[in-house]
Tab-separated table of C-alpha atoms and ligand atoms in Angstrom:
chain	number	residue	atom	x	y	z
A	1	UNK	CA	-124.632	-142.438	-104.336
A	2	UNK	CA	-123.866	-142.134	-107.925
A	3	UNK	CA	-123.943	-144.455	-110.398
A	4	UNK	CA	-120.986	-146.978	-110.977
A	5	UNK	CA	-118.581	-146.103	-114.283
A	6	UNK	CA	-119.764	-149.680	-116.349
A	7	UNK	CA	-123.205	-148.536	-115.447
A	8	UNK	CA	-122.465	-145.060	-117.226
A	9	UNK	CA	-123.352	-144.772	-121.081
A	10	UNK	CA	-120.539	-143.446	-123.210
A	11	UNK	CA	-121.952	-140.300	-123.959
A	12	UNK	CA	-122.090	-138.876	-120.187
A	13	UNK	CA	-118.257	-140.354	-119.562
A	14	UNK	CA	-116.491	-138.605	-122.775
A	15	UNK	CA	-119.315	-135.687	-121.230
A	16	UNK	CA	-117.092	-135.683	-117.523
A	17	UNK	CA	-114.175	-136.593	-118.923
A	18	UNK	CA	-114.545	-133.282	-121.022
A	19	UNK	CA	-115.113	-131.600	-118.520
A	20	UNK	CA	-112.160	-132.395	-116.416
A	21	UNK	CA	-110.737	-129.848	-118.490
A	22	UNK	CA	-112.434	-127.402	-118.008
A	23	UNK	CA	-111.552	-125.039	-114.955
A	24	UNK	CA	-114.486	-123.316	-114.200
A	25	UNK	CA	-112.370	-119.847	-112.230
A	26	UNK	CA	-110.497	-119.511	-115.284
A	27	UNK	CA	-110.997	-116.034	-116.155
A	28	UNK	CA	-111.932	-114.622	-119.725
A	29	UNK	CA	-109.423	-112.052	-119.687
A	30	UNK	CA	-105.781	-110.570	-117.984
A	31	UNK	CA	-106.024	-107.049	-118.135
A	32	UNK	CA	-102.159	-105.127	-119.090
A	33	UNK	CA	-101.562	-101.883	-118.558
A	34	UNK	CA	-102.844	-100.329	-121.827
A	35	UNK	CA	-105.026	-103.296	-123.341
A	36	UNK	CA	-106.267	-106.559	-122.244
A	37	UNK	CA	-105.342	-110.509	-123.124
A	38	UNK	CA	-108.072	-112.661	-124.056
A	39	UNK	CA	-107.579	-116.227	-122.630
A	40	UNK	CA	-109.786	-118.130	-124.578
A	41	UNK	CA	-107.389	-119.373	-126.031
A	42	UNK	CA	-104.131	-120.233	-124.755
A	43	UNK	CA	-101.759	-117.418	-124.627
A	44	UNK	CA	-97.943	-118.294	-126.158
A	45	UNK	CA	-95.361	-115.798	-124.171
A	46	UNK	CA	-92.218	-115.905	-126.205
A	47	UNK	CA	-88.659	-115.866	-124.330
A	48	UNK	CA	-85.949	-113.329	-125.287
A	49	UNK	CA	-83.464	-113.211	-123.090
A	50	UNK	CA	-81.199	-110.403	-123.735
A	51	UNK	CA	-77.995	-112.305	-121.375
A	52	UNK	CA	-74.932	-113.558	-121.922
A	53	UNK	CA	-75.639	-116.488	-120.086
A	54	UNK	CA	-79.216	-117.515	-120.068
A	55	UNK	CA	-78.650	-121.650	-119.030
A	56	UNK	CA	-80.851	-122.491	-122.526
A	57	UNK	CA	-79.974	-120.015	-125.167
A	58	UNK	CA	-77.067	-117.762	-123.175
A	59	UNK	CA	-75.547	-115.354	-125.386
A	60	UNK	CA	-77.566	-116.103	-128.730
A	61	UNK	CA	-79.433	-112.782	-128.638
A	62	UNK	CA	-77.159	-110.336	-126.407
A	63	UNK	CA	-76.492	-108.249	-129.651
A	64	UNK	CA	-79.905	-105.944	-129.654
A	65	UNK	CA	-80.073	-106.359	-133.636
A	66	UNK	CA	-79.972	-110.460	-133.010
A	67	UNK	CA	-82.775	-109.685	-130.035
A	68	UNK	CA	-85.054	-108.165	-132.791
A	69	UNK	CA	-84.571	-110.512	-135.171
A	70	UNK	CA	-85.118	-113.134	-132.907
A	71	UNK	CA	-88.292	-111.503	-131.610
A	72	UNK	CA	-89.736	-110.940	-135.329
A	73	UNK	CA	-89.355	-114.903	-135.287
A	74	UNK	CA	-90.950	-115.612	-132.589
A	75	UNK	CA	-94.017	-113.279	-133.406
A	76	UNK	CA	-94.309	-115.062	-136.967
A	77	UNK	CA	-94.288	-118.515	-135.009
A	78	UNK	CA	-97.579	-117.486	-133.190
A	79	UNK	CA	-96.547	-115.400	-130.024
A	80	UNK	CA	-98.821	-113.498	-128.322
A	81	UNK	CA	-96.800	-111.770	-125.988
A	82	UNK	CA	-92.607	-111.431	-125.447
A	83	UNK	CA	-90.979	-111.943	-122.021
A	84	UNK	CA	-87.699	-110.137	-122.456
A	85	UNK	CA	-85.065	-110.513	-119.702
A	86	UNK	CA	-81.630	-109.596	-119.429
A	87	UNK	CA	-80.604	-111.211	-115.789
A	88	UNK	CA	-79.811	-114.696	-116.245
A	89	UNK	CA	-80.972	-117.170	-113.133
A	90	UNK	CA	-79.128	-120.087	-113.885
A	91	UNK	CA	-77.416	-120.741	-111.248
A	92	UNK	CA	-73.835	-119.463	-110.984
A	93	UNK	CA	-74.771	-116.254	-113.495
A	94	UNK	CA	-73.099	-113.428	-112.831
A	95	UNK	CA	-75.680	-110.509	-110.623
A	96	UNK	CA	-76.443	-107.730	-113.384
A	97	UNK	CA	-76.778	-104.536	-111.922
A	98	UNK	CA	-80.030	-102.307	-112.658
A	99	UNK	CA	-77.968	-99.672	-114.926
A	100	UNK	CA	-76.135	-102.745	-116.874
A	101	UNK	CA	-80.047	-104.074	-117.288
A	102	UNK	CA	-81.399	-101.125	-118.046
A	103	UNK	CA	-78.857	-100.430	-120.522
A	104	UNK	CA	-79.450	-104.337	-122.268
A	105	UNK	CA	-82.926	-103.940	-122.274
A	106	UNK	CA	-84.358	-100.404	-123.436
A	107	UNK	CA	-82.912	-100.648	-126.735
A	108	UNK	CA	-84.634	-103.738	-127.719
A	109	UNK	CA	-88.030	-103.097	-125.731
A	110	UNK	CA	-88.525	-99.180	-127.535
A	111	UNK	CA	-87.424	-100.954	-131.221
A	112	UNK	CA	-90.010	-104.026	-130.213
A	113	UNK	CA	-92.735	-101.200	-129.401
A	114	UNK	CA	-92.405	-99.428	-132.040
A	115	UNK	CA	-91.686	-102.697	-134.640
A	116	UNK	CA	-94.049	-105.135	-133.406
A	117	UNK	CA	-96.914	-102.259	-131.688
A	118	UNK	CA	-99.566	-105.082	-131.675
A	119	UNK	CA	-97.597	-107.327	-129.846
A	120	UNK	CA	-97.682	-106.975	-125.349
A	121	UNK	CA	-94.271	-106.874	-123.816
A	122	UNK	CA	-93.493	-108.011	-120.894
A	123	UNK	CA	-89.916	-107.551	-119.011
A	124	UNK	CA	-88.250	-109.976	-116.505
A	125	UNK	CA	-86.342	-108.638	-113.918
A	126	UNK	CA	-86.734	-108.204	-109.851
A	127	UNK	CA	-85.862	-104.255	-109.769
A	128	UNK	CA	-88.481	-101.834	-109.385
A	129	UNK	CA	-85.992	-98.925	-111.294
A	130	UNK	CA	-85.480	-101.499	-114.332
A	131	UNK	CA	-88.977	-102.129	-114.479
A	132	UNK	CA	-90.030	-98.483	-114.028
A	133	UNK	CA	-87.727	-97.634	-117.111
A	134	UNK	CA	-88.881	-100.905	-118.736
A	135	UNK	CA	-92.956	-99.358	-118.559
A	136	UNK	CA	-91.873	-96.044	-119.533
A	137	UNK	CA	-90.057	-97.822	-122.845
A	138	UNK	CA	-93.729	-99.199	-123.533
A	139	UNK	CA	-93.895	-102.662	-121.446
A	140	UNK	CA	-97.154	-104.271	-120.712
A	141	UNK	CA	-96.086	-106.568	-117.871
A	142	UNK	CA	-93.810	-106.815	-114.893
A	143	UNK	CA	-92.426	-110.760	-114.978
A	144	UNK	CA	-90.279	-111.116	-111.496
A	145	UNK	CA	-89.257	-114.190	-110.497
A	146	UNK	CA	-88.963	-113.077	-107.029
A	147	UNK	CA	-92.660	-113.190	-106.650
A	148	UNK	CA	-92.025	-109.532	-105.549
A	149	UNK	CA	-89.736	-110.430	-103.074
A	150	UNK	CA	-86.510	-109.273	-103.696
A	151	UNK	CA	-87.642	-105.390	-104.393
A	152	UNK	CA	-89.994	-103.745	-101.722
A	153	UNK	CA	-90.309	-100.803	-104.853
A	154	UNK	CA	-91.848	-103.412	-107.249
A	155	UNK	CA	-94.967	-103.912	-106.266
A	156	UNK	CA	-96.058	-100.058	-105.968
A	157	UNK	CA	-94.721	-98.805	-109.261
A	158	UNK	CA	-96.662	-101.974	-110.857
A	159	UNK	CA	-99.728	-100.699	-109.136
A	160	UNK	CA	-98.956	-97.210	-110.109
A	161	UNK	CA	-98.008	-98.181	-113.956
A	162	UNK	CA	-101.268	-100.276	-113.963
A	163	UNK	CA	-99.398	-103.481	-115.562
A	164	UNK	CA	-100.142	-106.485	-115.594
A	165	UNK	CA	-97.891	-109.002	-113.300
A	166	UNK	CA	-96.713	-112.212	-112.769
A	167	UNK	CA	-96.059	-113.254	-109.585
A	168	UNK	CA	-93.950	-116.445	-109.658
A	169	UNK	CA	-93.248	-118.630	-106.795
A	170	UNK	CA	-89.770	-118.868	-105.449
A	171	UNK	CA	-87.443	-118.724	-102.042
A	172	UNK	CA	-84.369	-117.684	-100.977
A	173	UNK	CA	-82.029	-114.669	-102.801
A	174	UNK	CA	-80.980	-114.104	-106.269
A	175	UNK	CA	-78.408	-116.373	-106.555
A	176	UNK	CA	-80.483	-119.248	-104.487
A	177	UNK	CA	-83.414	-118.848	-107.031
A	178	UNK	CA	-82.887	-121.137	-109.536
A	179	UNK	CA	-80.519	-123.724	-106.757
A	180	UNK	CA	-81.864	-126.378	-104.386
A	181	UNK	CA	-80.437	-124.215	-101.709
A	182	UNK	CA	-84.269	-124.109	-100.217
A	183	UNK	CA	-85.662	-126.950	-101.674
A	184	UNK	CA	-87.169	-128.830	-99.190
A	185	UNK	CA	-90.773	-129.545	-98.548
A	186	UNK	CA	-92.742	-131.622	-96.720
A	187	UNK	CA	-95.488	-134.018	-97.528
A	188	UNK	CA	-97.184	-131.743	-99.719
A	189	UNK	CA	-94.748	-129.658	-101.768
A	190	UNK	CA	-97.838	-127.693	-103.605
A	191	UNK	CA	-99.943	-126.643	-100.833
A	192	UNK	CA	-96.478	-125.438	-99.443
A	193	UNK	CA	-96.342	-123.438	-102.459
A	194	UNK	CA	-99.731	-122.185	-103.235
A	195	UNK	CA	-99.493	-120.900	-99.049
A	196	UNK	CA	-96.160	-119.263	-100.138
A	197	UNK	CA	-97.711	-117.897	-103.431
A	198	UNK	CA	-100.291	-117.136	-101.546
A	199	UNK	CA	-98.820	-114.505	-99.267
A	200	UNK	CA	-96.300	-112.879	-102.148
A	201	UNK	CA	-100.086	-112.623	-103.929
A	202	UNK	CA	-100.993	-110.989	-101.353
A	203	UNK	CA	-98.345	-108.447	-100.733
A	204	UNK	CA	-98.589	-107.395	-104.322
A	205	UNK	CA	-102.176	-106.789	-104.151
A	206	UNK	CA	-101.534	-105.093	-100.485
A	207	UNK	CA	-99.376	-102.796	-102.639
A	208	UNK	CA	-102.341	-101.716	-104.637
A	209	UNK	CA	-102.014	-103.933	-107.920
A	210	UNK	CA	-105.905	-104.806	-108.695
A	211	UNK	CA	-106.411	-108.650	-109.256
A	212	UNK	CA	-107.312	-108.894	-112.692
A	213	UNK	CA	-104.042	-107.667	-113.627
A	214	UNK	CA	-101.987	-110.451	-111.693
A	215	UNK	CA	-101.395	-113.929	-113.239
A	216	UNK	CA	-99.941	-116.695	-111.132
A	217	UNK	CA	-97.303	-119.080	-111.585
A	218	UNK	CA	-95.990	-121.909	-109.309
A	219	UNK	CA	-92.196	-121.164	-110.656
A	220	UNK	CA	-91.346	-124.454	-112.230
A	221	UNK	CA	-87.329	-125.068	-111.387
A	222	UNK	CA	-87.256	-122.339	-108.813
A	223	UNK	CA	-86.461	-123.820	-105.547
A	224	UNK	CA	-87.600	-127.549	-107.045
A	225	UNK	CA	-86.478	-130.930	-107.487
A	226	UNK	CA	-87.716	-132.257	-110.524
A	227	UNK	CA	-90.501	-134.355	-108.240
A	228	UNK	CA	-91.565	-131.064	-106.811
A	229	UNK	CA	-91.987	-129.578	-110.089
A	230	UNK	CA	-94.288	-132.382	-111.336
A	231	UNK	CA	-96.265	-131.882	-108.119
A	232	UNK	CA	-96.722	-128.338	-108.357
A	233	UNK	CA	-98.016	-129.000	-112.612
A	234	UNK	CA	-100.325	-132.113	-111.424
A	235	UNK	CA	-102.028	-129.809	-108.403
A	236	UNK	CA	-102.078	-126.920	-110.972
A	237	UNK	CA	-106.482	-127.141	-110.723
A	238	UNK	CA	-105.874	-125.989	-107.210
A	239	UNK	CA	-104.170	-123.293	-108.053
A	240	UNK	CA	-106.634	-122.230	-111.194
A	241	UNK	CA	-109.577	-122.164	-108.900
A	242	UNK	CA	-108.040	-118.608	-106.817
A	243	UNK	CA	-109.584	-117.171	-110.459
A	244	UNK	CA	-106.341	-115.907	-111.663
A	245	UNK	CA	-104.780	-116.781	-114.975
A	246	UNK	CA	-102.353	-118.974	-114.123
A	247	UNK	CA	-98.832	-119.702	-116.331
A	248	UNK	CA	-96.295	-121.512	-116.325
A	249	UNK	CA	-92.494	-121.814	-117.050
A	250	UNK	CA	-91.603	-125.150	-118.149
A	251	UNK	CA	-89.657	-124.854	-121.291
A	252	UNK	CA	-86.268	-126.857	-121.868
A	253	UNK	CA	-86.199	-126.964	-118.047
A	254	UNK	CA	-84.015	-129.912	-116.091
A	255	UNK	CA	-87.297	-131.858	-114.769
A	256	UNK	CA	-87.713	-132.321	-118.515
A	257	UNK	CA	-84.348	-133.408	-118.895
A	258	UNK	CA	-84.492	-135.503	-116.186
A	259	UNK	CA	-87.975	-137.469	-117.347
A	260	UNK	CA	-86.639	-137.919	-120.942
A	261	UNK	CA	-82.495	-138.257	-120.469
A	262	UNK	CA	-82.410	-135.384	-122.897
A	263	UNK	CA	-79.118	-133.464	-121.866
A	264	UNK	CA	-79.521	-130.690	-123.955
A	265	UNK	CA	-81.605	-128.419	-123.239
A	266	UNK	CA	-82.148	-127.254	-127.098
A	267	UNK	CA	-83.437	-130.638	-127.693
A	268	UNK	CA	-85.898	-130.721	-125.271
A	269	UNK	CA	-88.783	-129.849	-126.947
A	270	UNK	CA	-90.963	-132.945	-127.133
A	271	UNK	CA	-90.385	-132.582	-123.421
A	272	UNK	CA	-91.727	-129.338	-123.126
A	273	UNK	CA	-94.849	-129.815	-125.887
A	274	UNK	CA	-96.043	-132.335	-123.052
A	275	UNK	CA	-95.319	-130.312	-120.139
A	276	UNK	CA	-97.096	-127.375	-121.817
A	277	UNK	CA	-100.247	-129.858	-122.404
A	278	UNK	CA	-100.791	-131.161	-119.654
A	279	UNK	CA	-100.502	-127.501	-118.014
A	280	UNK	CA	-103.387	-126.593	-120.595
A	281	UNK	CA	-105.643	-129.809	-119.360
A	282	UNK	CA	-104.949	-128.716	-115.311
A	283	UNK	CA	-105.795	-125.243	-115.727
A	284	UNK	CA	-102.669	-122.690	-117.543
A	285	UNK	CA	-103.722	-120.530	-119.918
A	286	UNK	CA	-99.982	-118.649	-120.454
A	287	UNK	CA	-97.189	-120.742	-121.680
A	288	UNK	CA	-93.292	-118.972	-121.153
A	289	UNK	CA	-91.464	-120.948	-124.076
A	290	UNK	CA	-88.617	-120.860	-126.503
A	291	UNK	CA	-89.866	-123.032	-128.856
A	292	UNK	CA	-92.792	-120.688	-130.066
A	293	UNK	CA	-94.295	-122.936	-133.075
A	294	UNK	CA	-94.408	-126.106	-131.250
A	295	UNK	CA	-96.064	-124.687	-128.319
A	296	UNK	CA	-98.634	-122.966	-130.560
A	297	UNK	CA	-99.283	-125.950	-132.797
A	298	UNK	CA	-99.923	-128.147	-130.083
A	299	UNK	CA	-101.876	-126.098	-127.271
A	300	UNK	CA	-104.034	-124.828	-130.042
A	301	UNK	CA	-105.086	-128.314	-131.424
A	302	UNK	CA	-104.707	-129.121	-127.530
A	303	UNK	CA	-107.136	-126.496	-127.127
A	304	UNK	CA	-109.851	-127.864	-130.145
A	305	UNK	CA	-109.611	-130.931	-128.439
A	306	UNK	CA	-110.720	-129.904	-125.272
A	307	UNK	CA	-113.341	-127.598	-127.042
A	308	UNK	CA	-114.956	-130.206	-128.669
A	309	UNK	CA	-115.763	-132.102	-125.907
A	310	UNK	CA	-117.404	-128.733	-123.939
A	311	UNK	CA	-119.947	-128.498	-126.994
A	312	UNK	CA	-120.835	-131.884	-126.505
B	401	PMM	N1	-88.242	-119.217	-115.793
B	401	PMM	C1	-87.109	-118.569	-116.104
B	401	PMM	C2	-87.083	-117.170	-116.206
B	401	PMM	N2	-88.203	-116.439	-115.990
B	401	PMM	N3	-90.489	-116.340	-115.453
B	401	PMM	C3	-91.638	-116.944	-115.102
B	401	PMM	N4	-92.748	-116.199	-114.862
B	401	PMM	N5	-91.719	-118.299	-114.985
B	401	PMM	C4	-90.642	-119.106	-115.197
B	401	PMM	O1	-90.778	-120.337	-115.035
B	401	PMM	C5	-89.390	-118.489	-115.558
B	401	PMM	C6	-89.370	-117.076	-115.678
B	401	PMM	C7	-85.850	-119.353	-116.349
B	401	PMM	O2	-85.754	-119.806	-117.658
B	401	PMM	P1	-84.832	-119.109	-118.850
B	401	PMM	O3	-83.462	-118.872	-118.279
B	401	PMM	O4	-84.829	-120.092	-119.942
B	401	PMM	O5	-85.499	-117.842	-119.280
């Protein structure tokens, strides 16, 4: 048996206690469709939705010249990558069909490729068509939050395109995603999600899509009470050790709201800096946030923490 914690010097507990952070599966790299990501350090995905009525920041950006603007911000605040979406899924948003989507997010995606070339883009949406257009406009990554689902098309033009995708846990149909409509678990609301995310996984690959282009996330929100999505962020070391980059989505969201009383989901940043920590210290390497400059700041001095006590 090992020895007992007072019998331990100091030097070989800050030694564990380093390395409870770090996740040993956590691969070097997530490879896009025309470069790859390094994720050694944490990646910093910057949101730009392109909606009307996105439930954080609806309507800010729907004019393309405020999208671009908004994007060159985001970029100067330290993102690596932007997630553009222009179908809302807070619940109660209008359903966007694919030529409406299409026609909200081309614009912006061609000006962002050409404007910001050294930046990967990734595009949101659940339709194979809008993300087939979306690659062709110079996209790096599929984002649906149907965890490939929704779309039986998806997965095969993502294999085809050779992009990178995120496959994001959720249940139930568009309008359901973002509802309590299916949330209900059992004793162990994580496993029941890493078995779910475990079979969309595998569909995707099934499809052809080669593993070290798919990142996972447990879809913080989607289909989740608030105490589901802290269980699915506290078992995220389970989920690291499949070997895929894992992210998550946990910015401004109403678990935050509900652990700090902040009603506004502008103002819940503080809320989302710790979410977004902790992720790092489980296991995420890709963080989907608003707030680009605090996620940056803190992960990366997060990050020099953590790195410190590896050396040791
Ligand atoms: N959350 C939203 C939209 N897209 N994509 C991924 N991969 N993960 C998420 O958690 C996620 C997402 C909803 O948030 P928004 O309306 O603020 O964009």
């Amino acid at each position: 048996m090992g020895k007992r914690d007072a019998e331990r010097s100091p030097d070989e507990l800050s030694r564990r206690s380093a390395s409870l952070f770090s996740v040993p599966a956590a691969p070097a790299v997530w490879r896009l469709r025309t470069r790859v990501l390094p994720l050694d350090r944490p990646v910093v995905i910057g949101i730009l939705n392109v909606t009307p009525d996105s439930f954080s920041d609806g309507g800010r950006f729907a004019d393309p010249e405020a999208a671009l603007a908004q994007a060159h911000r985001l970029v100067a605040e330290g993102a690596d990558v932007l997630d553009v979406g222009a179908e809302s899924t807070r619940p109660g948003a209008v359903p966007v069909d694919a030529a409406e989507e299409r026609a909200r997010l081309l614009p912006v995606l061609r000006r962002l490729a050409a404007e910001l070339p050294a930046v990967p883009l990734s595009v949101d949406t659940t339709k194979g068509d809008v993300a087939a257009a979306a690659l062709d406009a110079g996209a790096e990554i599929v984002n649906d939050v149907s965890g490939f689902r929704h779309d039986p098309s998806l997965a095969q033009i993502c294999a085809d395109a050779g992009c990178g995708v995120i496959v994001m846990h959720s249940r139930g149909a568009a309008r359901d995603l973002a509802t309590f409509v299916h949330a209900s678990y059992g004793d162990d609301p994580a496993a029941e999600v890493r078995d779910e995310l475990r079979r969309q996984v595998g569909a995707v690959e099934g499809a052809g899509v080669a593993p070290e282009r798919v990142a996972v996330d447990p879809g913080v929100g989607f289909a989740k009470r608030a105490a589901h999505s802290l269980a699915v962020l506290a078992a995220l070391p389970a989920l690291a050790a499949w070997g895929y980059p894992v992210l998550v989505g946990v910015s401004r969201k109403r678990f935050i709201g509900e652990v700090t009383g902040v009603k506004d989901p502008a103002e819940r940043v503080h809320g989302t800096t710790g979410a977004n920590v902790a992720a790092l210290a489980l296991g995420a390497r890709l963080f989907r946030v608003h707030d680009v400059l605090a996620a940056r700041q803190a992960l990366d001095v997060a990050r020099a923490v953590f790195a410190a006590g590896e050396r040791r």
